[in-house]
Short mmCIF file of N, CA and C in Angstrom, two decimals:
data_model
loop_
_atom_site.label_atom_id
_atom_site.label_comp_id
_atom_site.label_asym_id
_atom_site.label_seq_id
_atom_site.Cartn_x
_atom_site.Cartn_y
_atom_site.Cartn_z
N MET A 5 98.69 58.62 148.21
CA MET A 5 97.25 58.34 148.02
C MET A 5 96.53 59.77 148.29
N LEU A 6 95.69 60.13 147.08
CA LEU A 6 94.94 61.33 147.25
C LEU A 6 93.83 61.15 148.08
N LYS A 7 93.63 62.10 149.07
CA LYS A 7 92.42 62.10 149.84
C LYS A 7 91.43 63.06 149.11
N ARG A 8 90.15 62.60 149.21
CA ARG A 8 89.09 63.54 148.69
C ARG A 8 88.58 64.53 149.74
N LYS A 9 88.60 65.79 149.21
CA LYS A 9 88.29 66.87 150.07
C LYS A 9 86.73 66.95 150.18
N LYS A 10 86.22 67.25 151.55
CA LYS A 10 84.87 67.39 151.66
C LYS A 10 84.33 68.69 151.22
N ASN A 11 83.23 68.83 150.53
CA ASN A 11 82.65 70.08 150.01
C ASN A 11 82.08 70.63 151.18
N PRO A 12 82.47 71.99 151.56
CA PRO A 12 81.95 72.58 152.82
C PRO A 12 80.51 73.07 152.59
N ASN A 13 80.20 73.25 151.32
CA ASN A 13 78.70 73.75 151.01
C ASN A 13 77.67 72.61 151.05
N LYS A 14 78.17 71.35 151.03
CA LYS A 14 77.22 70.31 150.97
C LYS A 14 76.66 70.11 152.37
N LYS A 15 75.32 70.09 152.39
CA LYS A 15 74.70 69.80 153.74
C LYS A 15 74.50 68.29 154.03
N LYS A 16 74.83 68.18 155.29
CA LYS A 16 74.79 66.83 155.82
C LYS A 16 73.26 66.41 156.08
N LEU A 17 72.67 65.40 155.62
CA LEU A 17 71.36 64.93 155.83
C LEU A 17 71.29 64.35 157.43
N PRO A 18 70.08 64.79 157.90
CA PRO A 18 69.91 63.98 159.31
C PRO A 18 69.69 62.62 159.13
N VAL A 19 70.05 61.72 160.17
CA VAL A 19 70.01 60.29 160.12
C VAL A 19 68.59 59.87 159.82
N ALA A 20 67.58 60.67 160.20
CA ALA A 20 66.03 60.17 160.00
C ALA A 20 65.81 60.08 158.50
N VAL A 21 66.57 60.81 157.66
CA VAL A 21 66.06 60.62 156.23
C VAL A 21 66.36 59.43 155.54
N PRO A 22 67.55 58.70 155.79
CA PRO A 22 67.65 57.42 155.23
C PRO A 22 66.73 56.41 155.94
N ILE A 23 66.47 56.51 157.12
CA ILE A 23 65.58 55.60 157.95
C ILE A 23 64.12 55.81 157.24
N ILE A 24 63.66 56.89 156.98
CA ILE A 24 62.43 57.14 156.33
C ILE A 24 62.40 56.60 155.01
N ALA A 25 63.52 56.71 154.20
CA ALA A 25 63.57 56.24 152.88
C ALA A 25 63.45 54.63 153.01
N ALA A 26 64.26 54.12 153.96
CA ALA A 26 64.29 52.51 153.95
C ALA A 26 62.93 51.97 154.44
N ALA A 27 62.17 52.77 155.43
CA ALA A 27 60.83 52.35 155.84
C ALA A 27 59.97 52.47 154.70
N THR A 28 60.14 53.40 153.75
CA THR A 28 59.29 53.55 152.58
C THR A 28 59.31 52.46 151.57
N VAL A 29 60.61 51.91 151.36
CA VAL A 29 60.95 50.99 150.54
C VAL A 29 60.42 49.75 151.14
N VAL A 30 60.44 49.43 152.51
CA VAL A 30 59.86 48.29 153.06
C VAL A 30 58.20 48.32 152.91
N LEU A 31 57.66 49.47 153.07
CA LEU A 31 56.31 49.55 152.79
C LEU A 31 55.93 49.18 151.33
N PHE A 32 56.61 49.75 150.42
CA PHE A 32 56.47 49.45 148.97
C PHE A 32 56.56 47.95 148.61
N VAL A 33 57.46 47.41 149.25
CA VAL A 33 57.53 45.80 149.02
C VAL A 33 56.27 45.16 149.64
N ILE A 34 56.09 45.33 150.80
CA ILE A 34 54.94 44.76 151.49
C ILE A 34 53.61 45.12 150.70
N ARG A 35 53.40 46.31 150.33
CA ARG A 35 52.24 46.65 149.53
C ARG A 35 52.22 45.92 148.16
N LEU A 36 53.29 45.69 147.59
CA LEU A 36 53.27 44.97 146.31
C LEU A 36 52.77 43.47 146.67
N TYR A 37 53.25 43.01 147.74
CA TYR A 37 52.92 41.55 148.08
C TYR A 37 51.52 41.58 148.39
N GLN A 38 50.88 42.60 148.93
CA GLN A 38 49.52 42.76 149.34
C GLN A 38 48.66 42.73 148.11
N VAL A 39 49.22 43.31 147.00
CA VAL A 39 48.47 43.54 145.76
C VAL A 39 48.32 42.06 145.22
N TYR A 40 49.33 41.28 145.11
CA TYR A 40 49.25 39.91 144.46
C TYR A 40 48.74 38.77 145.27
N ASP A 41 48.77 38.88 146.66
CA ASP A 41 48.35 37.76 147.65
C ASP A 41 46.90 37.39 147.14
N PRO A 42 45.92 38.33 147.33
CA PRO A 42 44.62 37.86 147.08
C PRO A 42 44.19 37.49 145.72
N VAL A 43 45.04 38.17 144.77
CA VAL A 43 44.79 37.71 143.27
C VAL A 43 45.21 36.31 143.06
N ILE A 44 46.33 36.05 143.64
CA ILE A 44 46.81 34.58 143.48
C ILE A 44 46.06 33.52 144.25
N ARG A 45 45.77 33.87 145.47
CA ARG A 45 44.92 33.05 146.33
C ARG A 45 43.58 32.59 145.58
N ARG A 46 43.03 33.65 145.00
CA ARG A 46 41.67 33.26 144.34
C ARG A 46 41.94 32.75 142.98
N HIS A 47 43.06 32.60 142.43
CA HIS A 47 43.37 32.19 141.01
C HIS A 47 42.68 33.09 140.00
N ILE A 48 42.65 34.28 140.24
CA ILE A 48 42.17 35.29 139.38
C ILE A 48 42.87 35.31 138.02
N PHE A 49 44.28 35.10 138.01
CA PHE A 49 45.07 35.14 136.88
C PHE A 49 44.85 33.88 135.88
N GLN A 50 44.55 32.76 136.54
CA GLN A 50 44.33 31.53 135.71
C GLN A 50 42.89 31.38 135.43
N ASN A 51 41.91 31.80 136.32
CA ASN A 51 40.52 31.49 135.98
C ASN A 51 39.72 32.79 135.58
N GLY A 52 40.36 33.87 135.78
CA GLY A 52 39.55 35.24 135.52
C GLY A 52 38.51 35.58 136.71
N LEU A 53 37.72 36.48 136.37
CA LEU A 53 36.53 36.67 137.47
C LEU A 53 35.61 35.55 137.35
N THR A 54 35.35 34.88 138.35
CA THR A 54 34.33 33.74 138.38
C THR A 54 32.99 34.08 139.04
N GLY A 55 32.76 35.18 139.48
CA GLY A 55 31.55 35.62 140.12
C GLY A 55 31.33 36.99 140.25
N PRO A 56 30.03 37.36 140.81
CA PRO A 56 29.88 38.76 141.00
C PRO A 56 30.82 39.64 141.95
N LEU A 57 30.85 40.88 141.63
CA LEU A 57 31.65 41.56 142.60
C LEU A 57 30.91 42.27 143.66
N VAL A 58 29.56 42.44 143.28
CA VAL A 58 28.72 43.18 144.25
C VAL A 58 27.37 42.26 144.30
N THR A 59 26.73 42.19 145.46
CA THR A 59 25.38 41.51 145.55
C THR A 59 24.70 42.70 146.37
N GLY A 60 23.55 43.11 145.75
CA GLY A 60 22.85 44.18 146.34
C GLY A 60 23.82 45.40 146.51
N LEU A 61 23.90 45.89 147.80
CA LEU A 61 24.70 47.10 148.11
C LEU A 61 26.10 46.62 148.85
N ARG A 62 26.26 45.38 148.76
CA ARG A 62 27.49 44.79 149.50
C ARG A 62 28.48 44.37 148.53
N LEU A 63 29.66 44.34 148.83
CA LEU A 63 30.62 43.68 148.11
C LEU A 63 30.81 42.18 148.41
N THR A 64 30.94 41.39 147.42
CA THR A 64 31.24 39.97 147.67
C THR A 64 32.63 39.83 148.11
N GLU A 65 33.22 38.58 148.46
CA GLU A 65 34.58 38.46 148.89
C GLU A 65 35.50 38.73 147.76
N LEU A 66 35.00 38.30 146.54
CA LEU A 66 35.88 38.68 145.37
C LEU A 66 36.04 40.24 145.16
N GLY A 67 34.80 40.92 145.35
CA GLY A 67 34.83 42.25 145.11
C GLY A 67 35.70 43.00 146.19
N SER A 68 35.45 42.53 147.33
CA SER A 68 36.35 43.05 148.57
C SER A 68 38.00 42.88 148.27
N ASN A 69 38.26 41.75 147.78
CA ASN A 69 39.61 41.27 147.39
C ASN A 69 40.18 42.24 146.31
N LEU A 70 39.39 42.50 145.31
CA LEU A 70 39.78 43.30 144.14
C LEU A 70 39.84 44.77 144.63
N LEU A 71 38.87 45.10 145.47
CA LEU A 71 39.12 46.61 145.94
C LEU A 71 40.25 46.74 146.85
N SER A 72 40.54 45.85 147.58
CA SER A 72 41.81 46.05 148.57
C SER A 72 43.04 45.98 147.67
N THR A 73 43.05 45.10 146.59
CA THR A 73 44.13 45.05 145.75
C THR A 73 44.39 46.33 145.01
N ALA A 74 43.19 46.88 144.56
CA ALA A 74 43.49 48.17 143.88
C ALA A 74 44.06 49.29 144.85
N ALA A 75 43.53 49.33 145.97
CA ALA A 75 44.05 50.22 147.08
C ALA A 75 45.44 50.06 147.33
N TYR A 76 45.86 48.72 147.53
CA TYR A 76 47.30 48.49 147.74
C TYR A 76 48.23 48.77 146.52
N LEU A 77 47.66 48.65 145.32
CA LEU A 77 48.43 49.04 144.07
C LEU A 77 48.62 50.55 144.11
N PHE A 78 47.60 51.20 144.40
CA PHE A 78 47.68 52.65 144.36
C PHE A 78 48.60 53.15 145.42
N LEU A 79 48.62 52.56 146.59
CA LEU A 79 49.57 52.99 147.77
C LEU A 79 51.06 52.48 147.30
N ALA A 80 51.23 51.43 146.76
CA ALA A 80 52.61 50.99 146.30
C ALA A 80 53.26 51.97 145.32
N PHE A 81 52.47 52.24 144.30
CA PHE A 81 53.13 52.97 143.18
C PHE A 81 53.14 54.65 143.45
N SER A 82 52.21 54.99 144.35
CA SER A 82 52.27 56.50 144.78
C SER A 82 53.36 56.49 145.70
N GLY A 83 53.63 55.62 146.44
CA GLY A 83 54.71 55.56 147.48
C GLY A 83 56.07 55.57 146.84
N LEU A 84 56.12 54.85 145.75
CA LEU A 84 57.43 54.89 144.86
C LEU A 84 57.64 56.37 144.35
N VAL A 85 56.62 57.04 143.83
CA VAL A 85 56.75 58.39 143.30
C VAL A 85 57.18 59.28 144.44
N VAL A 86 56.55 59.20 145.60
CA VAL A 86 56.93 60.14 146.63
C VAL A 86 58.26 59.73 147.17
N LEU A 87 58.75 58.56 147.09
CA LEU A 87 60.00 58.19 147.56
C LEU A 87 61.04 58.83 146.60
N THR A 88 60.77 58.76 145.32
CA THR A 88 61.65 59.43 144.36
C THR A 88 61.84 60.90 144.68
N GLY A 89 60.75 61.69 144.95
CA GLY A 89 60.86 63.11 145.25
C GLY A 89 61.57 63.25 146.66
N PHE A 90 61.30 62.38 147.60
CA PHE A 90 61.87 62.54 148.92
C PHE A 90 63.49 62.37 148.85
N LEU A 91 63.91 61.47 148.09
CA LEU A 91 65.38 61.26 147.99
C LEU A 91 66.12 62.39 147.19
N THR A 92 65.38 63.14 146.48
CA THR A 92 65.79 64.33 145.73
C THR A 92 65.46 65.66 146.43
N LEU A 93 65.07 65.38 147.60
CA LEU A 93 64.89 66.55 148.64
C LEU A 93 63.95 67.58 148.22
N ARG A 94 62.85 67.06 147.48
CA ARG A 94 61.79 68.08 147.02
C ARG A 94 60.91 68.41 148.24
N ARG A 95 60.52 69.72 148.36
CA ARG A 95 59.57 70.04 149.41
C ARG A 95 58.18 69.34 149.42
N TRP A 96 57.52 69.26 148.11
CA TRP A 96 56.38 68.71 147.99
C TRP A 96 56.35 67.20 148.50
N SER A 97 57.47 66.49 148.30
CA SER A 97 57.64 65.01 148.82
C SER A 97 57.31 64.90 150.22
N TRP A 98 57.81 65.90 151.01
CA TRP A 98 57.64 65.86 152.56
C TRP A 98 56.11 65.77 152.78
N VAL A 99 55.41 66.69 152.07
CA VAL A 99 54.07 66.90 152.26
C VAL A 99 53.26 65.64 151.87
N LEU A 100 53.60 65.25 150.55
CA LEU A 100 52.91 64.01 150.12
C LEU A 100 53.36 62.73 150.74
N LEU A 101 54.50 62.69 151.37
CA LEU A 101 54.80 61.45 152.25
C LEU A 101 54.06 61.50 153.51
N MET A 102 53.85 62.58 154.11
CA MET A 102 52.99 62.69 155.30
C MET A 102 51.52 62.25 154.89
N VAL A 103 50.99 62.74 153.78
CA VAL A 103 49.58 62.29 153.47
C VAL A 103 49.64 60.87 153.03
N TRP A 104 50.68 60.35 152.36
CA TRP A 104 50.77 58.93 151.87
C TRP A 104 50.72 58.09 153.21
N THR A 105 51.55 58.50 154.24
CA THR A 105 51.64 57.81 155.52
C THR A 105 50.31 57.73 156.30
N GLY A 106 49.78 58.85 156.32
CA GLY A 106 48.29 58.90 156.85
C GLY A 106 47.34 58.01 156.06
N ALA A 107 47.32 58.00 154.74
CA ALA A 107 46.49 57.10 153.99
C ALA A 107 46.81 55.61 154.22
N SER A 108 48.07 55.27 154.38
CA SER A 108 48.54 54.02 154.52
C SER A 108 48.07 53.47 155.91
N LEU A 109 48.19 54.38 156.99
CA LEU A 109 47.74 54.12 158.32
C LEU A 109 46.38 53.79 158.25
N THR A 110 45.46 54.61 157.61
CA THR A 110 44.15 54.41 157.51
C THR A 110 43.83 52.99 156.98
N VAL A 111 44.42 52.69 155.76
CA VAL A 111 44.25 51.46 155.30
C VAL A 111 44.75 50.32 156.28
N SER A 112 45.71 50.47 156.96
CA SER A 112 46.20 49.57 158.00
C SER A 112 45.19 49.33 159.04
N LEU A 113 44.58 50.59 159.46
CA LEU A 113 43.60 50.46 160.61
C LEU A 113 42.34 49.72 160.10
N VAL A 114 41.91 50.05 158.78
CA VAL A 114 40.70 49.18 158.32
C VAL A 114 41.14 47.74 158.38
N ASP A 115 42.25 47.25 157.90
CA ASP A 115 42.67 45.95 157.92
C ASP A 115 42.83 45.55 159.34
N TYR A 116 43.11 46.16 160.23
CA TYR A 116 43.20 45.78 161.60
C TYR A 116 41.74 45.45 162.02
N PHE A 117 40.78 46.13 161.78
CA PHE A 117 39.42 46.08 162.32
C PHE A 117 38.72 44.78 161.43
N THR A 118 39.34 44.44 160.25
CA THR A 118 38.63 43.44 159.50
C THR A 118 39.51 42.19 159.62
N SER A 119 40.29 41.95 160.74
CA SER A 119 41.14 40.97 161.09
C SER A 119 42.19 40.52 160.20
N ARG A 120 42.73 41.61 159.32
CA ARG A 120 43.80 41.16 158.49
C ARG A 120 45.07 42.16 158.81
N SER A 121 45.23 42.30 160.03
CA SER A 121 46.24 43.27 160.42
C SER A 121 47.56 42.98 159.99
N ASN A 122 48.51 43.88 159.64
CA ASN A 122 49.89 43.85 159.40
C ASN A 122 50.64 44.73 160.15
N TYR A 123 51.19 44.15 161.29
CA TYR A 123 51.81 45.05 162.28
C TYR A 123 53.08 45.66 161.64
N ILE A 124 53.86 44.93 160.81
CA ILE A 124 55.11 45.57 160.19
C ILE A 124 54.71 46.91 159.46
N VAL A 125 53.66 46.72 158.81
CA VAL A 125 53.10 48.01 157.97
C VAL A 125 52.78 49.15 159.02
N MET A 126 52.09 48.86 160.09
CA MET A 126 51.63 49.83 161.03
C MET A 126 52.88 50.44 161.66
N SER A 127 53.78 49.62 161.99
CA SER A 127 55.05 50.00 162.61
C SER A 127 55.89 50.92 161.70
N ALA A 128 56.04 50.42 160.46
CA ALA A 128 56.78 51.27 159.56
C ALA A 128 56.21 52.73 159.24
N ASN A 129 54.85 52.72 159.22
CA ASN A 129 54.00 53.93 159.07
C ASN A 129 54.25 54.90 160.29
N VAL A 130 54.31 54.36 161.54
CA VAL A 130 54.47 55.12 162.73
C VAL A 130 55.88 55.65 162.65
N ILE A 131 56.84 54.79 162.40
CA ILE A 131 58.14 55.38 162.39
C ILE A 131 58.43 56.45 161.34
N VAL A 132 57.75 56.28 160.07
CA VAL A 132 57.80 57.25 159.04
C VAL A 132 57.14 58.73 159.58
N ALA A 133 55.99 58.58 160.18
CA ALA A 133 55.32 59.75 160.74
C ALA A 133 56.14 60.50 161.84
N PHE A 134 56.54 59.86 162.65
CA PHE A 134 57.42 60.41 163.71
C PHE A 134 58.68 60.99 163.22
N ALA A 135 59.33 60.25 162.26
CA ALA A 135 60.74 60.72 161.68
C ALA A 135 60.42 62.04 160.82
N LEU A 136 59.23 62.09 160.18
CA LEU A 136 58.92 63.32 159.26
C LEU A 136 58.71 64.57 160.26
N ASN A 137 58.42 64.31 161.37
CA ASN A 137 58.25 65.38 162.34
C ASN A 137 59.44 65.85 163.15
N ILE A 138 60.45 65.31 162.93
CA ILE A 138 61.76 65.75 163.64
C ILE A 138 62.19 67.12 162.98
N PRO A 139 62.41 68.09 163.83
CA PRO A 139 62.76 69.37 163.37
C PRO A 139 63.76 69.47 162.20
N GLU A 140 65.01 68.72 162.34
CA GLU A 140 66.09 68.70 161.41
C GLU A 140 65.45 68.25 159.99
N VAL A 141 64.67 67.27 160.01
CA VAL A 141 64.10 66.70 158.81
C VAL A 141 63.26 67.88 158.16
N GLN A 142 62.44 68.40 158.97
CA GLN A 142 61.66 69.55 158.40
C GLN A 142 62.43 70.67 157.93
N ARG A 143 63.60 70.92 158.52
CA ARG A 143 64.40 72.05 158.01
C ARG A 143 65.09 71.67 156.67
N VAL A 144 65.37 70.36 156.41
CA VAL A 144 66.05 70.03 155.26
C VAL A 144 64.90 70.20 154.20
N TYR A 145 63.66 69.87 154.34
CA TYR A 145 62.67 69.94 153.28
C TYR A 145 62.01 71.27 153.34
N LYS A 146 62.58 72.27 154.12
CA LYS A 146 61.89 73.70 154.27
C LYS A 146 60.59 73.71 154.54
N ILE A 147 60.22 72.81 155.52
CA ILE A 147 58.92 72.89 156.18
C ILE A 147 58.95 73.75 157.45
N ARG A 148 60.12 73.77 157.99
CA ARG A 148 60.46 74.51 159.17
C ARG A 148 61.67 75.45 158.73
N LYS A 149 61.59 76.77 159.25
CA LYS A 149 62.62 77.66 158.93
C LYS A 149 63.81 77.43 159.84
N LYS A 150 65.06 77.85 159.25
CA LYS A 150 66.22 77.42 160.05
C LYS A 150 66.31 78.01 161.43
N ASP A 151 65.80 79.24 161.53
CA ASP A 151 65.90 79.73 162.91
C ASP A 151 64.69 79.55 163.83
N GLU A 152 63.76 78.84 163.34
CA GLU A 152 62.45 78.59 164.04
C GLU A 152 62.71 77.50 165.08
N PRO A 153 62.53 77.67 166.33
CA PRO A 153 62.84 76.72 167.35
C PRO A 153 61.85 75.50 167.17
N ALA A 154 62.32 74.42 167.76
CA ALA A 154 61.44 73.18 168.00
C ALA A 154 60.61 73.35 169.14
N HIS A 155 59.33 73.06 169.09
CA HIS A 155 58.31 73.22 170.13
C HIS A 155 58.40 72.06 171.18
#
């Protein structure tokens, strides 16, 4: 039986990279659920928009649901684009994933204070943020130089 030779030039990825990718996939699936949940609960697909979105300077419940749906939709699909770049080891994807994680954490904190908290999303975001700051991960994405020590 022939054994496959390992390529000595191929870099081995840190364990944190697949963990980050898996957490991002989990976040994508949860955000997709959060897109459809308010729309289905309010029967918007069957009945359409049945009331005003804004009264005065405040959003109605329907307006708030549609705004959060739009935010979750943006987070879900931008996360998918960033994940694609991350898996192809693009430097820009590390930066955008850090920004995406910050935005997702911000949305999660807003949800927390409006009594719709999702602890799985918060946990996954924290895991991604910490894993992105591991020096080996930063070296793979050329955020940190190879000879630069970890602080």
